[in-house]
Tab-separated table of C-alpha atoms in Angstrom:
chain	number	residue	atom	x	y	z
A	1	MET	CA	90.262	117.523	110.851
A	2	SER	CA	86.608	116.652	111.394
A	3	VAL	CA	84.321	119.644	111.938
A	4	ASP	CA	80.696	119.671	113.032
A	5	PRO	CA	79.220	122.846	111.509
A	6	TRP	CA	76.706	123.036	114.333
A	7	SER	CA	79.484	123.183	116.931
A	8	VAL	CA	80.945	126.121	114.990
A	9	TYR	CA	77.577	127.913	114.870
A	10	SER	CA	77.060	127.459	118.628
A	11	GLY	CA	80.581	128.589	119.543
A	12	ASN	CA	81.561	125.251	121.076
A	13	ALA	CA	84.263	124.599	118.467
A	14	LEU	CA	85.816	128.012	119.105
A	15	ALA	CA	85.757	127.394	122.847
A	16	ALA	CA	87.616	124.111	122.366
A	17	LEU	CA	90.267	125.783	120.200
A	18	SER	CA	90.599	128.729	122.563
A	19	HIS	CA	91.829	126.436	125.333
A	20	ILE	CA	94.837	125.616	123.142
A	21	SER	CA	97.665	128.105	123.344
A	22	ASN	CA	99.768	128.887	120.305
A	23	ASN	CA	102.827	127.607	122.146
A	24	ASP	CA	101.211	124.264	122.993
A	25	CYS	CA	99.721	123.507	119.600
A	26	SER	CA	100.479	125.427	116.460
A	27	PHE	CA	101.414	124.504	112.930
A	28	PRO	CA	103.618	127.303	111.589
A	29	LEU	CA	104.771	125.353	108.526
A	30	ALA	CA	101.462	123.660	107.609
A	31	ARG	CA	100.337	124.500	104.076
A	32	THR	CA	97.261	122.250	103.662
A	33	LEU	CA	94.124	121.900	105.816
A	34	GLU	CA	91.820	118.928	105.287
A	35	VAL	CA	88.313	119.424	106.653
A	36	THR	CA	85.560	116.818	106.783
A	37	PHE	CA	82.157	118.233	107.707
A	38	VAL	CA	80.171	115.813	109.879
A	39	SER	CA	76.922	116.993	111.434
A	40	THR	CA	75.566	115.619	114.718
A	41	ARG	CA	72.037	116.076	115.958
A	42	ASP	CA	73.165	116.832	119.515
A	43	ASN	CA	74.922	120.036	118.485
A	44	GLU	CA	72.112	121.004	116.114
A	45	GLN	CA	69.672	121.227	119.017
A	46	ASN	CA	71.913	123.761	120.765
A	47	VAL	CA	71.763	126.311	117.937
A	48	THR	CA	69.136	129.013	117.511
A	49	VAL	CA	69.006	131.694	114.851
A	50	SER	CA	69.012	134.310	117.616
A	51	GLN	CA	72.640	133.490	118.405
A	52	ASP	CA	75.451	135.540	116.860
A	53	ILE	CA	76.322	132.725	114.482
A	54	GLU	CA	78.270	134.884	112.020
A	55	ALA	CA	80.535	136.112	114.813
A	56	ASN	CA	81.145	132.511	115.947
A	57	ILE	CA	82.029	131.471	112.398
A	58	SER	CA	84.425	134.382	111.868
A	59	ALA	CA	86.132	133.822	115.212
A	60	PHE	CA	86.512	130.080	114.509
A	61	VAL	CA	88.098	130.716	111.118
A	62	GLN	CA	90.369	133.392	112.564
A	63	ARG	CA	91.539	130.936	115.230
A	64	ILE	CA	92.402	128.407	112.535
A	65	ARG	CA	94.472	131.073	110.817
A	66	GLN	CA	96.339	131.830	114.044
A	67	LEU	CA	97.205	128.173	114.599
A	68	ALA	CA	98.315	127.626	110.984
A	69	PRO	CA	99.269	131.008	109.508
A	70	ARG	CA	100.843	129.654	106.302
A	71	LEU	CA	97.924	127.628	105.011
A	72	ASN	CA	97.473	128.033	101.281
A	73	MET	CA	95.264	125.031	100.456
A	74	ILE	CA	92.060	123.637	101.905
A	75	LYS	CA	90.521	120.275	101.073
A	76	MET	CA	86.861	119.904	101.989
A	77	SER	CA	84.610	116.858	102.068
A	78	GLY	CA	81.274	116.047	103.634
A	79	GLY	CA	78.510	118.586	103.950
A	80	PRO	CA	75.023	119.311	105.279
A	81	ASP	CA	72.578	116.499	105.772
A	82	PRO	CA	69.468	117.055	103.584
A	83	MET	CA	67.372	116.506	106.744
A	84	GLU	CA	69.034	119.329	108.657
A	85	ARG	CA	67.271	122.547	109.571
A	86	VAL	CA	67.058	124.660	106.464
A	87	ASP	CA	66.890	127.966	108.349
A	88	VAL	CA	70.417	127.633	109.727
A	89	THR	CA	72.016	125.445	107.033
A	90	TYR	CA	71.178	127.703	104.127
A	91	LEU	CA	72.070	130.855	106.006
A	92	TYR	CA	75.368	129.856	107.532
A	93	PHE	CA	77.043	126.831	105.971
A	94	GLY	CA	77.931	128.930	102.942
A	95	SER	CA	79.432	131.560	105.218
A	96	LEU	CA	81.572	128.967	107.020
A	97	THR	CA	82.954	127.376	103.861
A	98	THR	CA	83.415	130.704	102.085
A	99	GLN	CA	85.437	132.159	104.957
A	100	LEU	CA	87.598	129.041	105.148
A	101	VAL	CA	88.312	129.308	101.427
A	102	GLN	CA	88.975	133.045	101.428
A	103	PHE	CA	92.329	132.851	103.195
A	104	THR	CA	93.733	130.240	100.812
A	105	SER	CA	94.516	130.283	97.118
A	106	ARG	CA	93.930	126.561	96.515
A	107	ILE	CA	90.768	124.524	97.207
A	108	ASP	CA	90.000	120.870	96.602
A	109	ILE	CA	86.375	119.812	97.049
A	110	SER	CA	86.262	116.056	97.423
A	111	TYR	CA	83.538	113.512	96.833
A	112	GLY	CA	80.816	113.795	99.467
A	113	PHE	CA	80.747	117.597	99.613
A	114	GLY	CA	77.899	117.337	97.126
A	115	ARG	CA	75.298	120.036	97.233
A	116	ALA	CA	77.298	122.026	99.790
A	117	PHE	CA	78.950	123.802	96.865
A	118	HIS	CA	75.601	125.510	96.321
A	119	PHE	CA	76.163	127.438	99.552
A	120	LEU	CA	79.500	129.020	98.631
A	121	ASN	CA	79.442	132.760	98.107
A	122	ALA	CA	81.244	132.532	94.786
A	123	ASP	CA	81.359	136.285	94.311
A	124	ALA	CA	83.515	136.641	97.449
A	125	ILE	CA	86.169	134.167	96.277
A	126	ARG	CA	88.518	135.725	93.737
A	127	ASN	CA	91.995	134.565	94.715
A	128	LEU	CA	92.100	130.947	93.524
A	129	THR	CA	95.044	129.561	91.585
A	130	TYR	CA	93.990	125.930	92.163
A	131	LEU	CA	90.413	124.630	92.059
A	132	ALA	CA	89.413	120.973	92.059
A	133	SER	CA	85.758	119.954	92.321
A	134	ARG	CA	85.626	116.164	92.416
A	135	PHE	CA	81.861	115.740	92.444
A	136	GLU	CA	79.037	116.803	90.161
A	137	LEU	CA	79.129	120.554	89.712
A	138	GLY	CA	76.782	122.720	91.747
A	139	GLY	CA	75.243	124.461	88.744
A	140	GLU	CA	75.782	128.104	87.894
A	141	GLN	CA	77.253	128.846	91.331
A	142	THR	CA	80.295	126.708	90.584
A	143	VAL	CA	80.614	127.867	86.992
A	144	GLN	CA	80.659	131.449	88.278
A	145	LEU	CA	83.394	130.566	90.791
A	146	ILE	CA	85.539	129.085	88.019
A	147	ARG	CA	84.910	131.923	85.591
A	148	GLN	CA	85.724	134.794	87.938
A	149	ASN	CA	89.015	133.175	88.955
A	150	ALA	CA	89.953	132.556	85.312
A	151	PRO	CA	92.591	135.328	85.188
A	152	ILE	CA	94.773	133.642	87.832
A	153	LEU	CA	93.799	129.928	87.831
A	154	GLN	CA	96.711	127.569	87.197
A	155	TYR	CA	95.008	124.214	87.912
A	156	LEU	CA	91.367	123.287	87.289
A	157	HIS	CA	89.672	119.933	87.817
A	158	VAL	CA	85.961	119.839	86.902
A	159	ALA	CA	83.713	116.850	87.498
A	160	TYR	CA	80.123	116.989	86.277
A	161	ARG	CA	77.349	114.924	84.759
A	162	CYS	CA	74.279	116.776	83.523
A	163	VAL	CA	75.304	120.360	84.262
A	164	ASN	CA	75.995	122.598	81.281
A	165	ILE	CA	79.653	123.584	81.651
A	166	SER	CA	79.807	125.731	78.540
A	167	GLY	CA	79.758	128.684	80.932
A	168	ILE	CA	83.404	128.160	81.850
A	169	ILE	CA	84.268	129.158	78.267
A	170	GLN	CA	81.496	131.626	77.428
A	171	ASP	CA	79.722	133.937	79.885
A	172	ALA	CA	76.074	134.953	79.877
A	173	ASP	CA	76.801	137.934	77.612
A	174	GLY	CA	78.363	135.673	74.978
A	175	SER	CA	81.910	136.821	75.662
A	176	TYR	CA	84.647	134.205	75.688
A	177	VAL	CA	86.527	133.562	78.933
A	178	GLU	CA	90.311	133.210	78.836
A	179	TYR	CA	92.528	131.371	81.328
A	180	PRO	CA	95.944	132.876	80.535
A	181	HIS	CA	97.848	131.107	83.342
A	182	LEU	CA	96.056	127.737	83.401
A	183	GLN	CA	98.557	124.891	83.065
A	184	THR	CA	96.418	121.861	84.005
A	185	LEU	CA	92.825	121.176	82.971
A	186	GLU	CA	91.057	117.956	83.950
A	187	VAL	CA	87.445	117.479	82.870
A	188	ASN	CA	85.524	114.433	84.088
A	189	ARG	CA	82.005	113.914	82.784
A	190	GLY	CA	80.201	111.063	84.532
A	191	TYR	CA	78.387	108.605	82.284
A	192	ASP	CA	74.771	109.624	81.823
A	193	SER	CA	71.991	108.387	79.569
A	194	ARG	CA	71.021	111.939	78.681
A	195	THR	CA	72.680	113.730	75.803
A	196	PRO	CA	74.991	116.456	77.139
A	197	LEU	CA	74.553	120.033	76.023
A	198	ARG	CA	77.070	120.815	73.309
A	199	TYR	CA	78.070	124.259	72.103
A	200	LYS	CA	80.335	125.635	69.421
A	201	PHE	CA	82.952	128.230	70.305
A	202	ASP	CA	84.188	129.448	66.961
A	203	GLY	CA	87.424	131.363	67.374
A	204	ALA	CA	87.657	130.958	71.169
A	205	VAL	CA	91.158	130.411	72.596
A	206	PRO	CA	90.411	129.851	76.293
A	207	PHE	CA	93.540	127.920	77.337
A	208	PRO	CA	96.568	129.419	75.563
A	209	GLY	CA	99.256	128.114	77.952
A	210	LEU	CA	97.899	124.657	78.780
A	211	ARG	CA	100.516	122.005	79.594
A	212	ARG	CA	98.357	119.123	80.799
A	213	LEU	CA	94.913	118.181	79.426
A	214	VAL	CA	92.811	115.265	80.707
A	215	CYS	CA	89.306	114.492	79.415
A	216	VAL	CA	87.813	111.510	81.245
A	217	ASN	CA	84.792	109.575	79.929
A	218	GLU	CA	83.553	112.040	77.344
A	219	TYR	CA	84.725	115.158	75.553
A	220	PRO	CA	82.612	117.988	76.998
A	221	PHE	CA	81.993	120.268	74.029
A	222	GLY	CA	80.555	120.131	70.550
A	223	ASP	CA	83.575	122.126	69.402
A	224	ALA	CA	86.230	119.406	69.210
A	225	LEU	CA	89.042	121.910	68.781
A	226	VAL	CA	88.348	124.482	71.497
A	227	LEU	CA	90.575	122.841	74.121
A	228	PHE	CA	93.501	122.597	71.692
A	229	ARG	CA	93.560	126.098	70.252
A	230	GLY	CA	96.583	128.202	71.107
A	231	ASN	CA	98.462	125.647	73.221
A	232	ALA	CA	100.282	123.558	70.617
A	233	ALA	CA	103.613	124.985	71.748
A	234	THR	CA	103.024	124.265	75.468
A	235	LEU	CA	101.032	120.988	75.695
A	236	GLU	CA	103.094	118.210	77.350
A	237	PHE	CA	100.540	115.639	78.579
A	238	LEU	CA	97.319	114.532	76.864
A	239	GLN	CA	94.689	112.038	77.962
A	240	LEU	CA	91.563	111.647	75.836
A	241	THR	CA	88.582	109.329	75.823
A	242	MET	CA	87.840	108.757	72.157
A	243	THR	CA	84.151	109.182	71.343
A	244	ARG	CA	82.879	108.777	67.787
A	245	GLU	CA	82.793	112.549	67.440
A	246	LEU	CA	86.441	112.931	68.395
A	247	ALA	CA	87.475	109.919	66.328
A	248	ILE	CA	86.099	111.717	63.282
A	249	ALA	CA	86.746	115.381	64.123
A	250	LEU	CA	90.343	115.320	65.350
A	251	PRO	CA	91.876	113.363	62.458
A	252	GLN	CA	90.078	115.612	59.997
A	253	SER	CA	91.017	118.835	61.775
A	254	SER	CA	94.774	118.643	61.050
A	255	ILE	CA	95.332	120.272	64.440
A	256	PHE	CA	97.863	117.527	65.213
A	257	THR	CA	100.650	117.237	62.689
A	258	ALA	CA	104.139	115.794	62.803
A	259	THR	CA	105.569	119.108	64.024
A	260	SER	CA	102.611	120.812	65.729
A	261	HIS	CA	103.218	119.827	69.379
A	262	PRO	CA	106.970	119.841	70.043
A	263	LYS	CA	106.665	119.404	73.853
A	264	LEU	CA	104.027	116.654	73.941
A	265	ARG	CA	105.663	113.679	75.644
A	266	CYS	CA	102.834	111.607	77.116
A	267	VAL	CA	99.700	110.502	75.256
A	268	ILE	CA	96.923	108.345	76.749
A	269	LEU	CA	93.998	107.393	74.511
A	270	LYS	CA	90.989	105.398	75.695
A	271	LEU	CA	87.837	104.225	73.954
A	272	HIS	CA	84.472	105.490	75.128
A	273	PRO	CA	82.102	102.603	76.038
A	274	SER	CA	79.919	103.445	73.043
A	275	MET	CA	82.831	102.435	70.785
A	276	MET	CA	83.810	99.244	72.591
A	277	PRO	CA	82.080	96.804	70.210
A	278	VAL	CA	83.883	98.327	67.251
A	279	ASN	CA	87.479	97.530	66.328
A	280	TYR	CA	88.596	101.063	65.522
A	281	ILE	CA	92.252	100.213	65.760
A	282	ASP	CA	92.266	99.138	62.117
A	283	ASP	CA	90.637	102.347	60.940
A	284	PRO	CA	93.287	104.074	58.793
A	285	GLU	CA	92.185	107.535	59.955
A	286	ILE	CA	92.633	106.604	63.621
A	287	ILE	CA	96.037	105.081	62.976
A	288	GLN	CA	97.080	108.165	61.014
A	289	PHE	CA	95.835	110.371	63.845
A	290	MET	CA	97.921	108.399	66.328
A	291	MET	CA	100.935	108.817	64.081
A	292	ASP	CA	100.420	112.563	63.915
A	293	ILE	CA	99.380	113.304	67.478
A	294	ALA	CA	102.863	113.258	69.027
A	295	PRO	CA	105.737	111.776	67.059
A	296	ASP	CA	108.214	112.403	69.891
A	297	ALA	CA	106.071	111.299	72.840
A	298	ALA	CA	108.166	109.329	75.314
A	299	VAL	CA	105.192	107.716	77.072
A	300	ARG	CA	102.279	106.374	75.085
A	301	LYS	CA	99.253	104.553	76.419
A	302	ILE	CA	96.333	103.242	74.397
A	303	SER	CA	93.893	101.255	76.454
A	304	LYS	CA	90.629	99.434	75.781
A	305	TRP	CA	91.324	98.772	72.125
A	306	CYS	CA	89.353	95.691	71.088
A	307	VAL	CA	92.221	93.716	69.603
A	308	ASN	CA	94.017	90.479	70.432
A	309	GLN	CA	96.957	90.894	68.075
A	310	LEU	CA	99.019	93.827	66.969
A	311	PRO	CA	98.043	94.663	63.363
A	312	PRO	CA	100.966	95.299	60.999
A	313	PRO	CA	99.998	98.978	60.490
A	314	LEU	CA	100.164	99.597	64.233
A	315	LEU	CA	103.415	97.682	64.615
A	316	SER	CA	105.001	99.920	62.009
A	317	LEU	CA	103.382	102.963	63.642
A	318	PHE	CA	105.089	102.449	66.966
A	319	GLY	CA	108.316	101.524	65.258
A	320	LYS	CA	108.484	105.086	63.931
A	321	HIS	CA	108.399	106.615	67.429
A	322	THR	CA	112.035	106.028	68.276
A	323	ASP	CA	111.882	108.225	71.410
A	324	LEU	CA	109.183	106.070	73.001
A	325	GLN	CA	110.056	104.966	76.545
A	326	VAL	CA	106.777	103.476	77.850
A	327	LEU	CA	104.171	101.607	75.822
A	328	ASP	CA	100.913	100.881	77.651
A	329	LEU	CA	98.370	98.666	75.863
A	330	PRO	CA	96.899	96.623	78.720
A	331	ASP	CA	94.358	94.699	76.632
A	332	LEU	CA	96.791	93.733	73.906
A	333	ARG	CA	98.371	90.297	73.486
A	334	LEU	CA	101.621	90.169	71.535
A	335	SER	CA	103.599	87.171	70.469
A	336	ILE	CA	107.101	87.229	71.920
A	337	TRP	CA	108.418	87.541	68.370
A	338	ASN	CA	106.367	90.677	67.630
A	339	ALA	CA	107.400	92.053	70.998
A	340	MET	CA	111.085	91.577	70.270
A	341	THR	CA	110.689	93.169	66.848
A	342	LEU	CA	109.022	96.142	68.530
A	343	ILE	CA	111.755	96.416	71.181
A	344	GLN	CA	114.434	96.264	68.487
A	345	SER	CA	112.860	99.203	66.674
A	346	LEU	CA	112.499	101.335	69.846
A	347	PRO	CA	115.984	101.843	71.316
A	348	LEU	CA	114.773	103.850	74.355
A	349	LEU	CA	111.843	101.613	75.312
A	350	SER	CA	112.035	100.598	78.978
A	351	ASP	CA	108.511	99.498	79.963
A	352	ILE	CA	105.670	97.587	78.330
A	353	HIS	CA	102.240	97.230	79.913
A	354	ALA	CA	100.345	94.511	78.030
A	355	ALA	CA	99.059	90.963	78.374
A	356	ALA	CA	101.715	88.310	78.860
A	357	PRO	CA	103.278	87.497	75.466
A	358	THR	CA	102.611	84.211	73.706
A	359	LEU	CA	105.167	81.801	72.274
A	360	ASP	CA	103.138	80.928	69.202
A	361	PRO	CA	103.168	81.298	66.308
A	362	MET	CA	106.862	80.523	66.055
A	363	PRO	CA	108.937	81.935	63.194
A	364	ASP	CA	110.543	79.734	60.558
A	365	GLY	CA	113.509	77.907	61.966
A	366	ALA	CA	112.311	77.974	65.586
A	367	THR	CA	110.945	74.880	67.292
A	368	ALA	CA	110.079	73.940	70.847
A	369	ARG	CA	113.389	72.052	71.093
A	370	ASN	CA	115.720	74.758	69.758
A	371	VAL	CA	113.882	77.943	70.755
A	372	VAL	CA	116.506	78.971	73.332
A	373	ALA	CA	119.360	78.645	70.855
A	374	TYR	CA	117.237	80.401	68.194
A	375	VAL	CA	116.700	83.454	70.429
A	376	THR	CA	120.311	83.721	71.604
A	377	SER	CA	121.643	83.507	68.043
A	378	ASN	CA	119.060	85.742	66.316
A	379	TYR	CA	118.001	88.333	68.912
A	380	SER	CA	120.637	88.640	71.608
A	381	PRO	CA	121.707	91.195	72.624
A	382	MET	CA	118.986	93.782	71.923
A	383	GLY	CA	116.882	96.365	73.744
A	384	THR	CA	119.523	97.391	76.244
A	385	ARG	CA	117.155	99.971	77.823
A	386	PHE	CA	114.260	97.539	78.193
A	387	ARG	CA	113.698	96.579	81.841
A	388	CYS	CA	110.086	95.793	82.704
A	389	TRP	CA	106.936	94.089	81.407
A	390	HIS	CA	103.746	94.540	83.432
A	391	PHE	CA	101.019	92.021	82.718
A	392	GLY	CA	97.584	91.492	84.215
A	393	CYS	CA	95.484	88.438	84.926
A	394	ASP	CA	94.406	86.328	81.940
A	395	PHE	CA	92.258	83.357	82.912
A	396	SER	CA	92.194	82.078	79.329
A	397	ARG	CA	95.841	80.971	79.613
A	398	ARG	CA	97.666	78.700	82.003
A	399	MET	CA	100.311	80.355	84.126
A	400	LYS	CA	103.013	77.968	82.900
A	401	ASP	CA	102.385	79.166	79.322
A	402	LYS	CA	103.316	82.695	80.376
A	403	VAL	CA	106.691	81.792	81.840
A	404	LYS	CA	108.799	80.701	78.842
A	405	PRO	CA	108.210	83.842	76.737
A	406	PHE	CA	109.551	85.989	79.564
A	407	LEU	CA	112.627	83.775	79.950
A	408	LEU	CA	113.311	84.091	76.231
A	409	LEU	CA	112.890	87.855	76.455
A	410	ALA	CA	115.404	87.928	79.299
A	411	LEU	CA	117.890	86.051	77.120
A	412	ALA	CA	117.473	88.617	74.351
A	413	CYS	CA	117.378	91.791	76.490
A	414	PRO	CA	120.330	91.956	78.916
A	415	ASN	CA	118.677	94.397	81.352
A	416	PHE	CA	115.159	92.930	81.393
A	417	ASP	CA	114.617	91.739	84.964
A	418	TYR	CA	111.084	92.750	85.934
A	419	ALA	CA	108.226	90.519	84.803
A	420	ALA	CA	105.653	92.182	87.022
A	421	ALA	CA	102.625	89.979	87.618
A	422	VAL	CA	99.598	91.196	89.547
A	423	ASP	CA	99.875	90.728	93.311
A	424	TYR	CA	97.760	87.604	93.713
A	425	GLU	CA	99.584	85.760	90.880
A	426	ARG	CA	103.161	86.649	91.767
A	427	GLU	CA	103.939	83.777	94.101
A	428	LYS	CA	102.744	81.164	91.617
A	429	PHE	CA	104.469	82.930	88.731
A	430	VAL	CA	107.835	83.088	90.529
A	431	LYS	CA	107.656	79.420	91.536
A	432	LEU	CA	107.036	78.412	87.911
A	433	LEU	CA	109.894	80.657	86.778
A	434	GLU	CA	112.261	78.913	89.168
A	435	LYS	CA	111.089	75.486	88.079
A	436	THR	CA	111.487	76.292	84.365
A	437	ILE	CA	114.959	77.790	84.871
A	438	GLY	CA	116.004	74.392	86.186
A	439	MET	CA	115.077	72.668	82.907
A	440	VAL	CA	117.905	71.507	80.664
A	441	ALA	CA	117.301	74.081	77.925
A	442	TYR	CA	117.537	77.032	80.319
A	443	LYS	CA	119.871	75.716	83.011
A	444	LYS	CA	123.113	77.022	81.535
A	445	HIS	CA	121.617	80.536	81.475
A	446	ALA	CA	120.412	80.272	85.087
A	447	PRO	CA	122.603	83.084	86.557
A	448	ARG	CA	121.094	85.550	84.092
A	449	LEU	CA	117.523	84.264	84.305
A	450	ARG	CA	117.353	84.102	88.069
A	451	ARG	CA	117.218	87.911	88.182
A	452	LEU	CA	113.581	87.553	87.118
A	453	LEU	CA	112.825	85.751	90.361
A	454	PHE	CA	113.435	88.930	92.320
A	455	GLY	CA	112.043	91.331	89.719
A	456	GLY	CA	108.749	89.438	89.729
A	457	TRP	CA	108.143	90.594	93.288
A	458	THR	CA	108.872	94.261	92.625
A	459	ASN	CA	106.027	96.641	93.159
A	460	SER	CA	104.830	97.598	89.685
A	461	PHE	CA	104.285	101.183	90.845
A	462	LEU	CA	108.013	101.736	90.742
A	463	HIS	CA	107.957	101.257	87.001
A	464	SER	CA	104.579	102.743	86.109
A	465	PRO	CA	104.228	105.463	83.453
A	466	ASN	CA	103.584	107.928	86.280
A	467	SER	CA	107.102	107.399	87.633
A	468	THR	CA	109.004	107.143	84.376
A	469	ARG	CA	111.197	110.068	83.523
A	470	GLY	CA	109.906	112.160	80.717
A	471	SER	CA	106.274	111.204	81.319
A	472	GLY	CA	105.291	114.670	82.380
A	473	ASN	CA	102.757	113.040	84.654
A	474	GLY	CA	103.559	114.327	88.052
A	475	SER	CA	99.874	114.421	89.443
A	476	SER	CA	97.771	115.326	88.212
A	477	GLN	CA	98.506	117.057	90.825
A	478	PRO	CA	98.123	116.070	87.158
A	479	ASN	CA	97.085	112.059	85.781
């Protein structure tokens, strides 16, 4: 709902709600309240500090509780206008938001709430199991809110840019903070030209039961190991942005070994922009780290690697992960022959997210004239679990050059029927598929190949890593 704080201060919002009887309008089963704060100048003029504003706020919040008695989560967005009257805003907006939060155990502060977080009375909020702040942190006020709810927090999403967030791990007295029940931690540091404050936390074990860890854009601490200590037996989902520091520290730390993380099933690695010009994929330490990080991961995504072909070391690397179900390398271009070799070595693989495969270079014995017979005699049947290939737009290649490799893959893999092009290319892609299926070389296989015509229109979300069984990626509330 949209709430004008000034109408709450004046009592007008309470008056409007009071005209509604519980029988006429109540929400006995509602669990989540979404509030957008939008201030209007008309209501602002009706408020004076001589009014009993605190009583109006408390009565408004109490009325909300009567109408929706089972609320356990509040999502807030919007906030005070910087041009509003400071005398009322600073005194009472914090009271309004704090009271709304106090009767829930889960809060989600969305983009746009901004500096309003500064007004929260953090000391009065000690019952949170879920806290998501999706904007730059409001300084020490927010860090205090996180820290004092540490004993019971189960989900924490922190977005920040130039605020020092070391305080969520170490308090002002130097004592380490522990989050014994935290299962999901998402840390999002916005890109900033300034160097972030980095601290070491020797011996700290702040997140002993963590199941899902997401670090977007940049790892937040100078201590590369602090987020991984004590949770090797529980960690199921990992997303990291690889900075130079992590690329050096993690492989050398030996914190990830072949047997160290038995429950880790989904790994997403991305390159930080500072590493984009460098082809780190051929670095033996990085490849070894990827081999060690989660040998049994069922979903594996490595995006933004600066490569156009799959190097032999990496091909053999993925071939060793026989439990792999989803492989996501969106910037990678494979030949259809490398792709089929990879699918042969991964018996459970069902989805690939990569550029459309190429036909060249062809192996010995294969020519443009006999390529269909070559595939059916040398590769078919294979990859019985493989179903879907998602590919993005590639303006460097003609659409008709993307069609034949997928038809050959369909001949080799009996259950492959989803060549999922991006939305604006699907119509053209499907028309070219149909035209090519009518050619002499493919015509006798038409009943099998025509399944691609329908799969090409399927919404790729249905076969994304987020919806694949075993991904462990149910949201991110986790990814």
